[in-house]
GROMACS .gro file of C-alpha atoms in nm:
model
  138
    1MET     CA    1   3.277  10.803   3.995
    2ALA     CA    2   3.621  10.783   3.799
    3GLY     CA    3   3.778  10.579   4.064
    4ASP     CA    4   3.531  10.350   4.032
    5ARG     CA    5   3.667  10.308   3.637
    6GLU     CA    6   3.946  10.274   3.759
    7ASP     CA    7   3.869   9.935   3.948
    8TRP     CA    8   3.650   9.738   3.692
    9PRO     CA    9   4.048   9.590   3.501
   10ARG     CA   10   4.025   9.455   3.854
   11ILE     CA   11   3.678   9.335   3.893
   12ALA     CA   12   3.687   9.207   3.540
   13GLU     CA   13   4.071   8.993   3.649
   14ALA     CA   14   3.890   8.873   3.977
   15GLN     CA   15   3.609   8.752   3.804
   16SER     CA   16   3.837   8.522   3.606
   17TYR     CA   17   4.061   8.448   3.895
   18LEU     CA   18   3.758   8.275   4.020
   19LYS     CA   19   3.640   8.109   3.742
   20GLN     CA   20   3.964   7.907   3.595
   21HIS     CA   21   4.076   7.846   3.967
   22LYS     CA   22   3.672   7.700   4.001
   23LEU     CA   23   3.718   7.883   4.286
   24ILE     CA   24   3.288   7.939   4.380
   25GLU     CA   25   3.206   7.588   4.285
   26LEU     CA   26   3.497   7.472   4.533
   27PHE     CA   27   3.405   7.731   4.862
   28ASN     CA   28   2.969   7.580   4.756
   29ASN     CA   29   3.039   7.302   4.779
   30MET     CA   30   3.297   7.337   5.072
   31SER     CA   31   3.012   7.481   5.204
   32SER     CA   32   2.806   7.226   5.121
   33GLN     CA   33   3.021   6.903   5.278
   34LEU     CA   34   2.954   7.150   5.639
   35ILE     CA   35   2.626   7.239   5.611
   36TYR     CA   36   2.563   6.811   5.544
   37HIS     CA   37   2.802   6.723   5.806
   38ARG     CA   38   2.856   6.938   6.085
   39PRO     CA   39   3.133   6.851   6.194
   40ALA     CA   40   3.264   6.909   6.531
   41ASN     CA   41   3.570   7.001   6.397
   42PRO     CA   42   3.502   7.245   6.031
   43ARG     CA   43   3.939   7.330   5.965
   44GLU     CA   44   4.001   7.011   6.013
   45PHE     CA   45   3.715   6.806   5.804
   46LEU     CA   46   3.827   7.105   5.565
   47ILE     CA   47   4.192   7.015   5.595
   48ASN     CA   48   4.073   6.615   5.495
   49TYR     CA   49   3.803   6.716   5.215
   50LEU     CA   50   4.064   6.879   5.059
   51ASP     CA   51   4.300   6.606   5.050
   52LYS     CA   52   4.053   6.413   4.937
   53LEU     CA   53   3.995   6.632   4.637
   54GLN     CA   54   4.384   6.610   4.580
   55VAL     CA   55   4.423   6.275   4.584
   56ALA     CA   56   4.061   6.253   4.365
   57LYS     CA   57   4.233   6.485   4.141
   58LYS     CA   58   4.510   6.274   4.032
   59SER     CA   59   4.386   5.909   4.071
   60HIS     CA   60   4.045   6.024   3.886
   61LEU     CA   61   3.914   5.790   4.198
   62ASP     CA   62   3.629   5.921   4.457
   63TYR     CA   63   3.550   6.288   4.406
   64PRO     CA   64   3.415   6.375   4.720
   65CYS     CA   65   3.023   6.438   4.655
   66LEU     CA   66   2.702   6.463   4.911
   67PHE     CA   67   2.551   6.150   4.678
   68ASP     CA   68   2.665   5.884   4.654
   69ASP     CA   69   2.574   5.515   4.452
   70ALA     CA   70   2.259   5.473   4.707
   71ASN     CA   71   2.115   5.862   4.642
   72VAL     CA   72   2.149   5.826   4.274
   73ASP     CA   73   1.957   5.482   4.277
   74SER     CA   74   1.671   5.661   4.520
   75ILE     CA   75   1.693   5.884   4.270
   76PHE     CA   76   1.606   5.628   3.949
   77GLY     CA   77   1.340   5.461   4.212
   78MET     CA   78   1.089   5.772   4.276
   79LEU     CA   79   1.095   5.821   3.889
   80ASP     CA   80   1.029   5.425   3.874
   81PRO     CA   81   0.800   5.381   4.162
   82THR     CA   82   0.602   5.050   3.972
   83ASN     CA   83   0.990   4.912   3.832
   84GLN     CA   84   0.963   4.908   3.483
   85GLY     CA   85   1.338   4.966   3.475
   86TYR     CA   86   1.338   5.352   3.308
   87ILE     CA   87   1.210   5.686   3.350
   88THR     CA   88   1.121   5.891   3.020
   89ILE     CA   89   1.342   6.142   2.840
   90GLN     CA   90   1.230   6.437   3.014
   91GLN     CA   91   1.222   6.261   3.371
   92TYR     CA   92   1.584   6.209   3.320
   93ARG     CA   93   1.665   6.508   3.234
   94ASP     CA   94   1.399   6.711   3.486
   95ALA     CA   95   1.611   6.408   3.712
   96LEU     CA   96   1.947   6.524   3.641
   97GLU     CA   97   1.896   6.937   3.581
   98THR     CA   98   1.735   6.927   3.907
   99LEU     CA   99   2.122   6.716   4.031
  100GLY     CA  100   2.274   7.061   3.890
  101ILE     CA  101   2.356   6.818   3.570
  102GLN     CA  102   2.388   7.128   3.286
  103ASN     CA  103   2.602   6.950   3.012
  104TYR     CA  104   2.453   6.591   3.028
  105ASP     CA  105   2.425   6.326   2.661
  106LEU     CA  106   2.104   6.489   2.529
  107HIS     CA  107   2.053   6.219   2.372
  108PRO     CA  108   2.119   5.912   2.577
  109ALA     CA  109   2.027   5.514   2.523
  110GLY     CA  110   1.697   5.424   2.510
  111GLY     CA  111   1.579   5.746   2.486
  112ASP     CA  112   1.498   5.705   2.088
  113ILE     CA  113   1.249   5.501   2.303
  114ASN     CA  114   1.179   5.762   2.526
  115GLN     CA  115   1.253   5.465   2.751
  116ILE     CA  116   1.623   5.554   2.991
  117PRO     CA  117   1.772   5.239   3.162
  118ILE     CA  118   1.891   5.256   3.501
  119ASP     CA  119   2.187   5.245   3.385
  120ALA     CA  120   2.230   5.524   3.159
  121PHE     CA  121   2.065   5.718   3.353
  122LYS     CA  122   2.365   5.643   3.683
  123LYS     CA  123   2.601   5.698   3.414
  124GLU     CA  124   2.547   6.059   3.361
  125ALA     CA  125   2.424   6.156   3.664
  126LYS     CA  126   2.772   6.018   3.866
  127ARG     CA  127   2.981   6.127   3.518
  128GLY     CA  128   2.780   6.484   3.587
  129LEU     CA  129   2.742   6.494   4.019
  130GLU     CA  130   3.167   6.363   3.950
  131LYS     CA  131   3.235   6.650   3.711
  132LEU     CA  132   3.045   6.920   4.015
  133SER     CA  133   3.234   6.796   4.320
  134ALA     CA  134   3.576   6.788   4.121
  135THR     CA  135   3.573   7.187   4.114
  136TYR     CA  136   3.877   7.201   3.886
  137SER     CA  137   3.898   7.101   3.510
  138LEU     CA  138   3.896   6.768   3.441
   0.00000   0.00000   0.00000
């Protein structure tokens, strides 16, 4: 048992390192990309993914993400099947959280009248997805 206690500082140090460098998020995103794309050469695919991530970090553009504009439009369309041009604040929150986005604008444009327009939803979805995909501090 004494040996276990000696390892506690190392475990905390390792957890801090993983968190600081967002390594769990990076590995999760890389795994998701592999499963989604199923490349013939996974190692080459991952090298290209990391290259794209590095370019995105420098340019702040084109983060490698499984969701693109068409996907975000599709999600909004499913929430607005009658093409009213808006969704409710609850739909907005549920959709963003379903995408894994945790920190989002709680008071978006149109929220005061419970009518979130597509541009407000897309802006927040893209910002959140970029942050999730970046796997580094933006």
